PDB file of C-alpha atoms and ligand atoms in Angstrom:
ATOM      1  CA  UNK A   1     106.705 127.501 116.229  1.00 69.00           C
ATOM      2  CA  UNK A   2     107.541 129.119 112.611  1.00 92.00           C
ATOM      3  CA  UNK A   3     109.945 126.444 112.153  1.00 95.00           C
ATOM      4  CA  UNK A   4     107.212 124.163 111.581  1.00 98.00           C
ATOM      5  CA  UNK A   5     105.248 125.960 108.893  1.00 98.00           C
ATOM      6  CA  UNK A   6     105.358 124.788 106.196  1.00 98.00           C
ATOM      7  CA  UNK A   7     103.528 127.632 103.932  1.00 98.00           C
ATOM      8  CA  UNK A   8     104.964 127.722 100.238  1.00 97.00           C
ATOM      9  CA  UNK A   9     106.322 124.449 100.213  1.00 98.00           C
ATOM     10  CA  UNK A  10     105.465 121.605  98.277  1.00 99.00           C
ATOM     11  CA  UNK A  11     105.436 117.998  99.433  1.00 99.00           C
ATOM     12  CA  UNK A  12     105.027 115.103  97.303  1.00 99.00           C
ATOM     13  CA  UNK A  13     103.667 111.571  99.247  1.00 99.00           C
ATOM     14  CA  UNK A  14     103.525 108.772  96.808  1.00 99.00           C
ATOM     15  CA  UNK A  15     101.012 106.205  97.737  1.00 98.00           C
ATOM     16  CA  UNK A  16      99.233 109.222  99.406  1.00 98.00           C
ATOM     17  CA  UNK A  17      96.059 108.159  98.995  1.00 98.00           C
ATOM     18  CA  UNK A  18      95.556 105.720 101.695  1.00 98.00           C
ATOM     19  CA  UNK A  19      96.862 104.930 104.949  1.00 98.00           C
ATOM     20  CA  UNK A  20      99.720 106.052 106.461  1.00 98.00           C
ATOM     21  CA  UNK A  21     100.476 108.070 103.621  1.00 98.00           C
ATOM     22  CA  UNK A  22      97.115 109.885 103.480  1.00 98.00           C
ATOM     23  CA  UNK A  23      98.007 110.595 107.567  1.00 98.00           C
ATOM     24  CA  UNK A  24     100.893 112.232 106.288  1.00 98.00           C
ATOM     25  CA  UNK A  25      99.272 114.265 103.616  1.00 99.00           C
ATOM     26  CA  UNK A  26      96.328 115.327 105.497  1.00 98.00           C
ATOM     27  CA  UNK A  27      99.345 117.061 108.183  1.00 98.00           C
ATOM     28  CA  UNK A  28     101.391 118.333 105.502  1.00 98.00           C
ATOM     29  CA  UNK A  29      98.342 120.429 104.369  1.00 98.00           C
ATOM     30  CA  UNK A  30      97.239 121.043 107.764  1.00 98.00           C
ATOM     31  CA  UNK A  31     100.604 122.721 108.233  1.00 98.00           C
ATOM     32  CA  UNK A  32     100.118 124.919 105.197  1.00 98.00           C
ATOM     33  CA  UNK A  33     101.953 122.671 102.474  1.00 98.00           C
ATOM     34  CA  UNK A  34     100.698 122.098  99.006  1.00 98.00           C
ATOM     35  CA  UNK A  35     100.714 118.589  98.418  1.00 99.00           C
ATOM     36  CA  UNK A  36     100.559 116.491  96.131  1.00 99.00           C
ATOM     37  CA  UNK A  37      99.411 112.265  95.939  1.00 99.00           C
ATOM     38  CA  UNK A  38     100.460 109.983  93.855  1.00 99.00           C
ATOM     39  CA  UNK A  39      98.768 106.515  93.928  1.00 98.00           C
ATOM     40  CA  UNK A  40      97.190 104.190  91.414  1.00 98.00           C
ATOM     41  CA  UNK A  41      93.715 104.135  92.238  1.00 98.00           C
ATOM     42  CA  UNK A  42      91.883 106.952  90.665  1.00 98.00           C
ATOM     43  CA  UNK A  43      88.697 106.850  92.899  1.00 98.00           C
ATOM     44  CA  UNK A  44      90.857 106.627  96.103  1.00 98.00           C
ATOM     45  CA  UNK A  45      92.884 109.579  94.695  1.00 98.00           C
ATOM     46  CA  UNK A  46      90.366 111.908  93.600  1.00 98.00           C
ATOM     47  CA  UNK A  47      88.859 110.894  97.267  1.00 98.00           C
ATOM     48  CA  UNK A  48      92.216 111.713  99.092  1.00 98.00           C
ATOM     49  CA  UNK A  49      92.616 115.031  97.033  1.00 98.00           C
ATOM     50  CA  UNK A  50      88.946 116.196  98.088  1.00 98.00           C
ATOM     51  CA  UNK A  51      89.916 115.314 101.750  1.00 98.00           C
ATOM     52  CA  UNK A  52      93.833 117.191 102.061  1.00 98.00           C
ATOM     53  CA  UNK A  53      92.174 119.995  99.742  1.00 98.00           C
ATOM     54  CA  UNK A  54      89.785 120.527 102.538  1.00 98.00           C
ATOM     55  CA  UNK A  55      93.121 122.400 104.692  1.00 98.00           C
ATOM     56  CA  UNK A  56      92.859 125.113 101.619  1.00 98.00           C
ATOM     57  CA  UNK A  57      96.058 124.414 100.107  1.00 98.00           C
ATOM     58  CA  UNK A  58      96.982 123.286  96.600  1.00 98.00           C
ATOM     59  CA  UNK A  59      96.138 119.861  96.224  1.00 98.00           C
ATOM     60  CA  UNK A  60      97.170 117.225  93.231  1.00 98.00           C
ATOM     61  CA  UNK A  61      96.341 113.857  92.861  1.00 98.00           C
ATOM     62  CA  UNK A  62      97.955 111.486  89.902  1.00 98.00           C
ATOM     63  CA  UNK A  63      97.598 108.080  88.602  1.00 98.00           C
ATOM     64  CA  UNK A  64     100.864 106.721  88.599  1.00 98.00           C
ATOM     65  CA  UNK A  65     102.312 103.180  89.199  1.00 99.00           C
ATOM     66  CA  UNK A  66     106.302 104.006  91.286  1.00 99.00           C
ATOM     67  CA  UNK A  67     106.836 100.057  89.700  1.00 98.00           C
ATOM     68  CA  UNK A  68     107.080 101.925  86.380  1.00 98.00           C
ATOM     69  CA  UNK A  69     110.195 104.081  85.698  1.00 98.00           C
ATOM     70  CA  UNK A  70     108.595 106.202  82.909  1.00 99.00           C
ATOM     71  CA  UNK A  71     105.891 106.823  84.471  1.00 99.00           C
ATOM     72  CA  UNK A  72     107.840 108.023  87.698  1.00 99.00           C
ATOM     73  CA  UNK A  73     109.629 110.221  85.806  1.00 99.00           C
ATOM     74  CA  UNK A  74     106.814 112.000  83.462  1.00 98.00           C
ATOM     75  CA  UNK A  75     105.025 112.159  86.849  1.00 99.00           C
ATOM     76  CA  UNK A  76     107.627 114.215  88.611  1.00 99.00           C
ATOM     77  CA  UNK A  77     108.099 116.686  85.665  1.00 98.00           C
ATOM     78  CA  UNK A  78     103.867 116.591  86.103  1.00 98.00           C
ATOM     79  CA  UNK A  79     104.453 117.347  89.609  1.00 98.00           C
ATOM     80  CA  UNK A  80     106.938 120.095  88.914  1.00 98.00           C
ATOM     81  CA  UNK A  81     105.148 121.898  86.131  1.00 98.00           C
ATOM     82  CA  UNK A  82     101.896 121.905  88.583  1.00 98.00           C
ATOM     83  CA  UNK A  83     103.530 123.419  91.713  1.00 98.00           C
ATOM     84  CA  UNK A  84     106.567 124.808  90.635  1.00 98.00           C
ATOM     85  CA  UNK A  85     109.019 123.298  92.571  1.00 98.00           C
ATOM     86  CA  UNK A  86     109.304 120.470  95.350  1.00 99.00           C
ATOM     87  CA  UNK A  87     110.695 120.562  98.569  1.00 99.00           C
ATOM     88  CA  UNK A  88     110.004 117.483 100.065  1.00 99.00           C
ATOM     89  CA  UNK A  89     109.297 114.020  98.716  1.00 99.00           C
ATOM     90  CA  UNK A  90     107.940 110.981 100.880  1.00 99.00           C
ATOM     91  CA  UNK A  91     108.712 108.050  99.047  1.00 99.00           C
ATOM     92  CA  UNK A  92     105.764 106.054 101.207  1.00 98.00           C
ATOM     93  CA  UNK A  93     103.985 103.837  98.309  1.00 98.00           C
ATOM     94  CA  UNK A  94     104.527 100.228  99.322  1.00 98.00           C
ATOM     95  CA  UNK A  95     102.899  96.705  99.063  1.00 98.00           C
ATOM     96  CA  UNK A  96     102.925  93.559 101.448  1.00 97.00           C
ATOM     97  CA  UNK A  97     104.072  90.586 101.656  1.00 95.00           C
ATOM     98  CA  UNK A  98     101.847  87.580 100.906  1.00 92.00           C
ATOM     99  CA  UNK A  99     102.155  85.401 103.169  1.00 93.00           C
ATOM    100  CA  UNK A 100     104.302  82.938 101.270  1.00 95.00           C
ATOM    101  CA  UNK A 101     106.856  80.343 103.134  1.00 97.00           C
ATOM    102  CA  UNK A 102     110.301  81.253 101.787  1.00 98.00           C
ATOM    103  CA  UNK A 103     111.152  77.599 100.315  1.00 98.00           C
ATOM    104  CA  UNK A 104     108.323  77.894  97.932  1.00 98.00           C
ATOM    105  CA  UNK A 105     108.974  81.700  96.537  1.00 97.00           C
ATOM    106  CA  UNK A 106     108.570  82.378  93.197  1.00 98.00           C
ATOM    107  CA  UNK A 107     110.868  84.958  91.221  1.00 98.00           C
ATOM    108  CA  UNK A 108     107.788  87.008  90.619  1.00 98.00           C
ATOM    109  CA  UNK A 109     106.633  87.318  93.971  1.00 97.00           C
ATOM    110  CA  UNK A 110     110.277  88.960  94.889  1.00 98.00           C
ATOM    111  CA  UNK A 111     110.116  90.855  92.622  1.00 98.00           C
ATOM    112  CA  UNK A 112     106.663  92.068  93.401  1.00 98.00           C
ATOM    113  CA  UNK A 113     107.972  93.449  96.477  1.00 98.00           C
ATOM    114  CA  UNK A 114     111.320  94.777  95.238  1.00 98.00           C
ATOM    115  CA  UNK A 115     109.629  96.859  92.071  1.00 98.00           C
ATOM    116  CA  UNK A 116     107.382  98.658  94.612  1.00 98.00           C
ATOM    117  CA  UNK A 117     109.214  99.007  97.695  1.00 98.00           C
ATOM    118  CA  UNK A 118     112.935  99.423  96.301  1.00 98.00           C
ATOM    119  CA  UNK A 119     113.098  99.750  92.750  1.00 98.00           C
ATOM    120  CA  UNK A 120     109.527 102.719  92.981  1.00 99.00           C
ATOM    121  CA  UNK A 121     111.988 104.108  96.086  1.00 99.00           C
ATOM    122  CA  UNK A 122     115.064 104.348  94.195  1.00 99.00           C
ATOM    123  CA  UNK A 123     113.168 106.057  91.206  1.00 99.00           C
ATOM    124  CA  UNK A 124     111.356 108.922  92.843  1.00 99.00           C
ATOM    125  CA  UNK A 125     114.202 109.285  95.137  1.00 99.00           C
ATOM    126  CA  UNK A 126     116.304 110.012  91.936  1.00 99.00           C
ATOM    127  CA  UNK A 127     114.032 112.079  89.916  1.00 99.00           C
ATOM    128  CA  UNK A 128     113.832 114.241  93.509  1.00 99.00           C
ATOM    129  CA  UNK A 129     117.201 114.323  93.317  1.00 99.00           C
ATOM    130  CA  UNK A 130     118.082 115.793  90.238  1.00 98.00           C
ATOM    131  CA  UNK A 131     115.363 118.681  90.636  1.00 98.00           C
ATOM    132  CA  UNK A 132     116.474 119.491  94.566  1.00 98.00           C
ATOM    133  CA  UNK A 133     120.366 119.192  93.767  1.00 98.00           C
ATOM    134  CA  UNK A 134     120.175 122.557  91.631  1.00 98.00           C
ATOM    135  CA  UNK A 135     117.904 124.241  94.061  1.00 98.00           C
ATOM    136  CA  UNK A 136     120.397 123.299  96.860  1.00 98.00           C
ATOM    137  CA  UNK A 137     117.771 122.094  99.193  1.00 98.00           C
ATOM    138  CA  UNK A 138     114.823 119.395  99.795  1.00 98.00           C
ATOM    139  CA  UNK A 139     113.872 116.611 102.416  1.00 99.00           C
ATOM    140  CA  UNK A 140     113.919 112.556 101.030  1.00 99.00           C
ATOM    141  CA  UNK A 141     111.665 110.638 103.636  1.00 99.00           C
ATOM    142  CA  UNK A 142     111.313 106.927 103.166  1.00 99.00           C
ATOM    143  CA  UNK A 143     108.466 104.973 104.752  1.00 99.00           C
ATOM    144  CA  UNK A 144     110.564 101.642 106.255  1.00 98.00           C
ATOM    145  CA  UNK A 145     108.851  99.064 108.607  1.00 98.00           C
ATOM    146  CA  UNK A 146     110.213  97.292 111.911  1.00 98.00           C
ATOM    147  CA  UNK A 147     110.871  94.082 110.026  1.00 97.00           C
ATOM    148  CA  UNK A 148     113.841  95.456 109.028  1.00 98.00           C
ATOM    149  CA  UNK A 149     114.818  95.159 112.829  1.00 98.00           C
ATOM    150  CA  UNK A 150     112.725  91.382 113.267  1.00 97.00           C
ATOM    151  CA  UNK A 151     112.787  88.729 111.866  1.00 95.00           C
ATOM    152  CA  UNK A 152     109.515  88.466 109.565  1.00 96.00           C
ATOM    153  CA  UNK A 153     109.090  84.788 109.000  1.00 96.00           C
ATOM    154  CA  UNK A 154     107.199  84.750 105.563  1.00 96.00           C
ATOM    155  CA  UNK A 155     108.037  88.162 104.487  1.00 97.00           C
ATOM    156  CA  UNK A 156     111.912  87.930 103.918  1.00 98.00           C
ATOM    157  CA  UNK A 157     111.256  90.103 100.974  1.00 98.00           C
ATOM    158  CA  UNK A 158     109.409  92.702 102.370  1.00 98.00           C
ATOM    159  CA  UNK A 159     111.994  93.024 105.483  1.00 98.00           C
ATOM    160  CA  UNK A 160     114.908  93.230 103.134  1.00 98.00           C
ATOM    161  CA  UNK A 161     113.615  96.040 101.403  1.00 98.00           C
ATOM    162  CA  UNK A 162     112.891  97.834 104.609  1.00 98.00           C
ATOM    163  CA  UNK A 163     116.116  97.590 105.606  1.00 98.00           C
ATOM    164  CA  UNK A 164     117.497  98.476 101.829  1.00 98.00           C
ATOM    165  CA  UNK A 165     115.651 101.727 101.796  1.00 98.00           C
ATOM    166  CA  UNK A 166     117.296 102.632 105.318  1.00 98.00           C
ATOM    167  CA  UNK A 167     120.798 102.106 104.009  1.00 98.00           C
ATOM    168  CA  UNK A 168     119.617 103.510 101.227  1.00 98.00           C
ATOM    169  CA  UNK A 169     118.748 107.226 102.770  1.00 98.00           C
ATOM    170  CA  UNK A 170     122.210 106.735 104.924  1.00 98.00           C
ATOM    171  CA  UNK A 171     123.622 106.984 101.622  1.00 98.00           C
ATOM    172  CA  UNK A 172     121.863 110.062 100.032  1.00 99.00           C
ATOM    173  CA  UNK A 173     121.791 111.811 103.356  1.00 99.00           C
ATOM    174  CA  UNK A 174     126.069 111.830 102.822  1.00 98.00           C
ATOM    175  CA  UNK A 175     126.290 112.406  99.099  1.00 98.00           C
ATOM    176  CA  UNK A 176     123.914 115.268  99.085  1.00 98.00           C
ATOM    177  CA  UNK A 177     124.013 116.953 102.291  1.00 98.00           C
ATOM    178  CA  UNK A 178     126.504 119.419 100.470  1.00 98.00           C
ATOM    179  CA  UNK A 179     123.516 120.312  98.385  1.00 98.00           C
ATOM    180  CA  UNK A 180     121.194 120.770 101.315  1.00 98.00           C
ATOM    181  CA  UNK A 181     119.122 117.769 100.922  1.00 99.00           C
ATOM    182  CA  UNK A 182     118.680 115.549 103.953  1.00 99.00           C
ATOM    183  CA  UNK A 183     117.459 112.333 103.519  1.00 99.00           C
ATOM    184  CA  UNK A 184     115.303 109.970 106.923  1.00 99.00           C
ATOM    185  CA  UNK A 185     113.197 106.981 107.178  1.00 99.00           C
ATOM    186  CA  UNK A 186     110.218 106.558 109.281  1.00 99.00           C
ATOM    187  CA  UNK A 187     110.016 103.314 110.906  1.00 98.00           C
ATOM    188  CA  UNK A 188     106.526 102.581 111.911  1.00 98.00           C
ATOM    189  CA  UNK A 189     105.058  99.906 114.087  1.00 98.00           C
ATOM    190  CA  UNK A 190     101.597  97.945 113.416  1.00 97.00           C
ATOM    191  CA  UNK A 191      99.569 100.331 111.891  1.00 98.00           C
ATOM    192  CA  UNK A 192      95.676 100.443 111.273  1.00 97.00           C
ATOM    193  CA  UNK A 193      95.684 100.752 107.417  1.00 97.00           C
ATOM    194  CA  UNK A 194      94.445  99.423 103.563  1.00 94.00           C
ATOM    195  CA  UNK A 195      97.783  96.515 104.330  1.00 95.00           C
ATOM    196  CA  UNK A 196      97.387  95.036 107.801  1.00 94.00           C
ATOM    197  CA  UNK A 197      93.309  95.535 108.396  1.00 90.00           C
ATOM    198  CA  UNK A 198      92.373  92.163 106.928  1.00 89.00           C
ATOM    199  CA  UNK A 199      94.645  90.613 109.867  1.00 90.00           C
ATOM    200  CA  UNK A 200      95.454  93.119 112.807  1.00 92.00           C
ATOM    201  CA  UNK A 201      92.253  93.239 114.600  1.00 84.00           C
ATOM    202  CA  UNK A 202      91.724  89.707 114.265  1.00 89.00           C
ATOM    203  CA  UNK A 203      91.879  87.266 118.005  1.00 90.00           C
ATOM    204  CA  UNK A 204      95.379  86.460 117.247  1.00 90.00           C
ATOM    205  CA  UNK A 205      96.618  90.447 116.704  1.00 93.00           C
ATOM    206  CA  UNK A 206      94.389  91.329 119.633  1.00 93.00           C
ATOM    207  CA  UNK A 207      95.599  88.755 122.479  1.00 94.00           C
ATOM    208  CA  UNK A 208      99.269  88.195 121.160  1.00 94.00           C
ATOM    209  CA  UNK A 209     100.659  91.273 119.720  1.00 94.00           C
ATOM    210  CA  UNK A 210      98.744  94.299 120.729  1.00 96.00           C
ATOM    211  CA  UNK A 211      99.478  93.699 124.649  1.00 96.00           C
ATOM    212  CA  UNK A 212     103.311  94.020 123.393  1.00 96.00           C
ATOM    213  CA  UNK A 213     102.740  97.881 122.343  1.00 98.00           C
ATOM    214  CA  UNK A 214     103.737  99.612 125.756  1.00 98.00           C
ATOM    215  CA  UNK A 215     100.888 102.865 124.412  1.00 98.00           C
ATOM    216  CA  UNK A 216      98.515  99.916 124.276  1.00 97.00           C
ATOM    217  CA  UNK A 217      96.900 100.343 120.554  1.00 97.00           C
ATOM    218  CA  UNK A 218      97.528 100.430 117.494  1.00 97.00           C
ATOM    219  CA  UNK A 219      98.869 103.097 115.479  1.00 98.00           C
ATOM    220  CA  UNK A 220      96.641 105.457 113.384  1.00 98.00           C
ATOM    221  CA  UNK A 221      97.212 106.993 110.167  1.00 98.00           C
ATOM    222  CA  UNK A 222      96.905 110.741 111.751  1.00 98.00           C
ATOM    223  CA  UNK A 223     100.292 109.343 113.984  1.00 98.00           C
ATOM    224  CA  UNK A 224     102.168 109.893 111.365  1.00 98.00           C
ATOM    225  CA  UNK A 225     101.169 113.796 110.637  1.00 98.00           C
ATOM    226  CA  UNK A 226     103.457 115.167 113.203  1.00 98.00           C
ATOM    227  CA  UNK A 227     106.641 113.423 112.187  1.00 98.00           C
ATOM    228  CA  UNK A 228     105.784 114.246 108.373  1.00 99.00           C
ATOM    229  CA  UNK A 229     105.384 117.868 109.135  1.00 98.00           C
ATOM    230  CA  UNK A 230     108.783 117.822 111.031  1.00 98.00           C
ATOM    231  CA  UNK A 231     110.791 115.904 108.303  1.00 98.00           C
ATOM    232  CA  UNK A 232     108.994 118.442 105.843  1.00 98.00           C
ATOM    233  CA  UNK A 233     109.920 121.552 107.435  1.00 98.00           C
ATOM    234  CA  UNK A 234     112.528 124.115 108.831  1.00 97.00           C
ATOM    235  CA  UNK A 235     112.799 122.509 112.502  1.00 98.00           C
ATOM    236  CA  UNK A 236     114.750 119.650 110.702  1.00 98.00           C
ATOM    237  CA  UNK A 237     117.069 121.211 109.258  1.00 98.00           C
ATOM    238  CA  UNK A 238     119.950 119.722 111.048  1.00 98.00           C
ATOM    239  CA  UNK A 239     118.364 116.145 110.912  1.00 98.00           C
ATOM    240  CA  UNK A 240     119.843 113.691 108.136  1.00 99.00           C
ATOM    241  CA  UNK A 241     120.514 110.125 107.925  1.00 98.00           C
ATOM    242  CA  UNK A 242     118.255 108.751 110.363  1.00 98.00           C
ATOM    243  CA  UNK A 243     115.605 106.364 111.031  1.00 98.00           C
ATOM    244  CA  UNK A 244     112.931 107.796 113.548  1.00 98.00           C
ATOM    245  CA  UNK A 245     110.511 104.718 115.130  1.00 98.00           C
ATOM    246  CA  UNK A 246     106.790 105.377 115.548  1.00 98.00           C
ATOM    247  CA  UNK A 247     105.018 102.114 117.052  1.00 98.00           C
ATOM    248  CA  UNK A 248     104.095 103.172 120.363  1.00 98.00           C
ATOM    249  CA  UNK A 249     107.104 101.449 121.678  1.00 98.00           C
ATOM    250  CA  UNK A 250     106.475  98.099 120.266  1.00 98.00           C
ATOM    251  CA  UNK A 251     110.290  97.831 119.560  1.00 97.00           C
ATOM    252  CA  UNK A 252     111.152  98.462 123.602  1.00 95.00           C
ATOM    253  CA  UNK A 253     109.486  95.780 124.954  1.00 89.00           C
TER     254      UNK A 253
HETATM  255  P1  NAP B 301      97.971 101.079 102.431  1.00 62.68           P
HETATM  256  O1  NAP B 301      96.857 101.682 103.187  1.00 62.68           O
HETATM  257  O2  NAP B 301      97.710  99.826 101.657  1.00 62.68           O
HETATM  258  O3  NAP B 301      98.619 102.179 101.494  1.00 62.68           O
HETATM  259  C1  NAP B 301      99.540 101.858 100.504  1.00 62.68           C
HETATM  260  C2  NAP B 301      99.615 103.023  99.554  1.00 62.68           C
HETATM  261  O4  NAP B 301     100.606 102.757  98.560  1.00 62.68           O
HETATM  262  C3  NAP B 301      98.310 103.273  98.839  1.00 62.68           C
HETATM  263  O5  NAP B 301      98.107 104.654  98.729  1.00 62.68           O
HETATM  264  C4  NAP B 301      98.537 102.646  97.471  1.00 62.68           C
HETATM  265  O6  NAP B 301      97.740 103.308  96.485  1.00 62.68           O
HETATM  266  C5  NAP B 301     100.020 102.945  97.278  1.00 62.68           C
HETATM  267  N1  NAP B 301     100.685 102.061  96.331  1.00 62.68           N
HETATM  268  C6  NAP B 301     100.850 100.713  96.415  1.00 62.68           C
HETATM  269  N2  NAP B 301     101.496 100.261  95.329  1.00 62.68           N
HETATM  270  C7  NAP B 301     101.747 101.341  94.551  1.00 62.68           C
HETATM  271  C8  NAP B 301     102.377 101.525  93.294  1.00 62.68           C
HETATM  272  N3  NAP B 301     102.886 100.490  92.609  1.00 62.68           N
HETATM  273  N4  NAP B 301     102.461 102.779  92.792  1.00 62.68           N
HETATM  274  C9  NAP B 301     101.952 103.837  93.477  1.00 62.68           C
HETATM  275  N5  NAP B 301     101.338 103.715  94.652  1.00 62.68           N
HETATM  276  C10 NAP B 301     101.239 102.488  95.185  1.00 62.68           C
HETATM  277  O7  NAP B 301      99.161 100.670 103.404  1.00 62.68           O
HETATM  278  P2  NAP B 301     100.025 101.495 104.470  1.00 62.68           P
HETATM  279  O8  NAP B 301     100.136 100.616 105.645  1.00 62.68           O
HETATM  280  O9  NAP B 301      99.532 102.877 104.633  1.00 62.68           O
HETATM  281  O10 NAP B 301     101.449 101.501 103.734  1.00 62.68           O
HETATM  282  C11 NAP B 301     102.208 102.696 103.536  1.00 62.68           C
HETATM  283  C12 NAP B 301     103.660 102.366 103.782  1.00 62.68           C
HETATM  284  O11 NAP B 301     103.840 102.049 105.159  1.00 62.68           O
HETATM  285  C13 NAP B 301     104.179 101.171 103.001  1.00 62.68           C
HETATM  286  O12 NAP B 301     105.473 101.460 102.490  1.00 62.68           O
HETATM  287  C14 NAP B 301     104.245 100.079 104.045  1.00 62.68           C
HETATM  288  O13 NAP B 301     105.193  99.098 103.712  1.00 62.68           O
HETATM  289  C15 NAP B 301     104.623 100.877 105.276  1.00 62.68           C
HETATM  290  N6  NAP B 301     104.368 100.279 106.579  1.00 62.68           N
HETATM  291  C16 NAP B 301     103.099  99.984 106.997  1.00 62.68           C
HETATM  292  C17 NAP B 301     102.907  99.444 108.272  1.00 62.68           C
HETATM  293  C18 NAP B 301     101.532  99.133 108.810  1.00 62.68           C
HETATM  294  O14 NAP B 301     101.412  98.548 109.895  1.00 62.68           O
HETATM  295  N7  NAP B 301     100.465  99.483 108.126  1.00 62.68           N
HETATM  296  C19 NAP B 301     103.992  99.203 109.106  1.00 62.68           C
HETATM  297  C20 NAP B 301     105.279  99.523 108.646  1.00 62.68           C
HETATM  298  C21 NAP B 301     105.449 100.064 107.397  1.00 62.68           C
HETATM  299  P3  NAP B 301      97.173 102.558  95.161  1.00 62.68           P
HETATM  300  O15 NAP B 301      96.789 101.156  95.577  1.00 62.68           O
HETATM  301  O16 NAP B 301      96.057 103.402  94.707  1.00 62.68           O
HETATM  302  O17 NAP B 301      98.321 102.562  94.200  1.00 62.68           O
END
């Protein structure tokens, strides 16, 4: 099982502080990574950091907003001058949608959505890029969502960035492959997190939508170690251009 160790590599999970992304981070270290979190919210950070730094590998937590394409780039040359290098970057940072019927969408609320989940993508995703391409290897892993396979009445916005960041990785995954850089999404179902808690265990999520998931819960941020630690490491290494589903089989049904 060497393939899956991922001792002296470096993994970057924006929005790493919370959620899925902290389920990623947690099995990143767990597998021997150093890691580090970017996220804007310095108490959840330094709380994330404490928690991965418990595995006993490096650990790096910064304040950065991915809507903001300075501060995604100082923060990668941060990252860089910390650990060295980076081998694989989860672009996993991501907001929701509100809620809002598609007739009465403003311009701002779009664009919410699209500076975060698309615009924050395509930034770290190039900054990644231009450090990996010399080094002639690394791993680009984008979090999607199933909405880019439903329709998400109310979230039009949200979906269509989903689905952008999936073309998106088809993309890099045939640009760069010459380079040795493979590029995936992870597609997860309804997940237990800091977006969907307000709503998922509520009568409606219970009776309606959780009898749908053929594993019969919902997922957990630790679900998402195991795929994380597989994207990051050697047992990929043949494995580009995909999106790999984890909702307990909520698409099958
Ligand atoms: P979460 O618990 O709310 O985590 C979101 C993370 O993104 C937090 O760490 C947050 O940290 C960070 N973030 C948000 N905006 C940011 C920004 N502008 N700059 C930097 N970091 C930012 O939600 P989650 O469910 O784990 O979401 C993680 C990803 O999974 C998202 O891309 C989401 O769309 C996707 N997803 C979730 C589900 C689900 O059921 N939960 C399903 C499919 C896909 P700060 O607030 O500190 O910045």
């Amino acid at each position: 099982m060497d393939a899956f160790n991922l001792t002296d590599k470096v993994a970057l999970v924006t929005g790493g502080n919370n959620g899925i992304g902290l389920g990623m981070a947690e099995g990143l270290a767990g597998a021997g990574a150093d890691v580090v979190i970017w996220g804007r919210n310095a108490e959840r950070n330094e709380s994330a950091a404490e928690s991965v730094g418990r595995h006993g590998t490096r650990v790096l937590a910064l304040r950065v907003d991915v809507a903001d394409e300075a501060q995604v780039v100082e923060a990668f040359g941060e990252t860089v001058e910390a650990m060295g290098h980076v081998d694989a970057v989860f672009a996993n940072a991501g907001v929701g949608a509100a809620g809002t019927r598609f007739d009465e969408m403003t311009t701002d609320e779009w664009r919410r959505i699209f500076g975060v989940n698309m615009e924050g993508v395509f930034w770290t995703f190039r900054e990644a890029v231009r450090h990996m391409k010399p080094r002639g290897s690394g791993s680009l892993v984008v979090t999607s969502s199933l909405s880019a396979d439903l329709g998400f009445s109310r979230g039009e916005h949200y979906a269509a960035t989903k689905a952008g960041v999936r073309a998106l990785i088809q993309g890099l995954a045939v640009e760069y492959g010459k380079y040795g850089i493979r590029a995936n999404a992870i597609s997860p179902g309804w997940v237990v997190t800091g977006m969907t808690d307000a709503f998922i265990e509520g009568d409606q999520f219970e009776s309606v939508v959780k009898p749908r998931i053929p594993l019969g819960r919902w997922g957990h941020p630790d679900d998402f170690a195991g795929i994380a630690v597989y994207l990051a490491s050697d047992a990929s290494a043949w494995h580009t251009g995909d999106t790999i589903t984890v909702d307990g089989g909520f698409l099958q049904r």
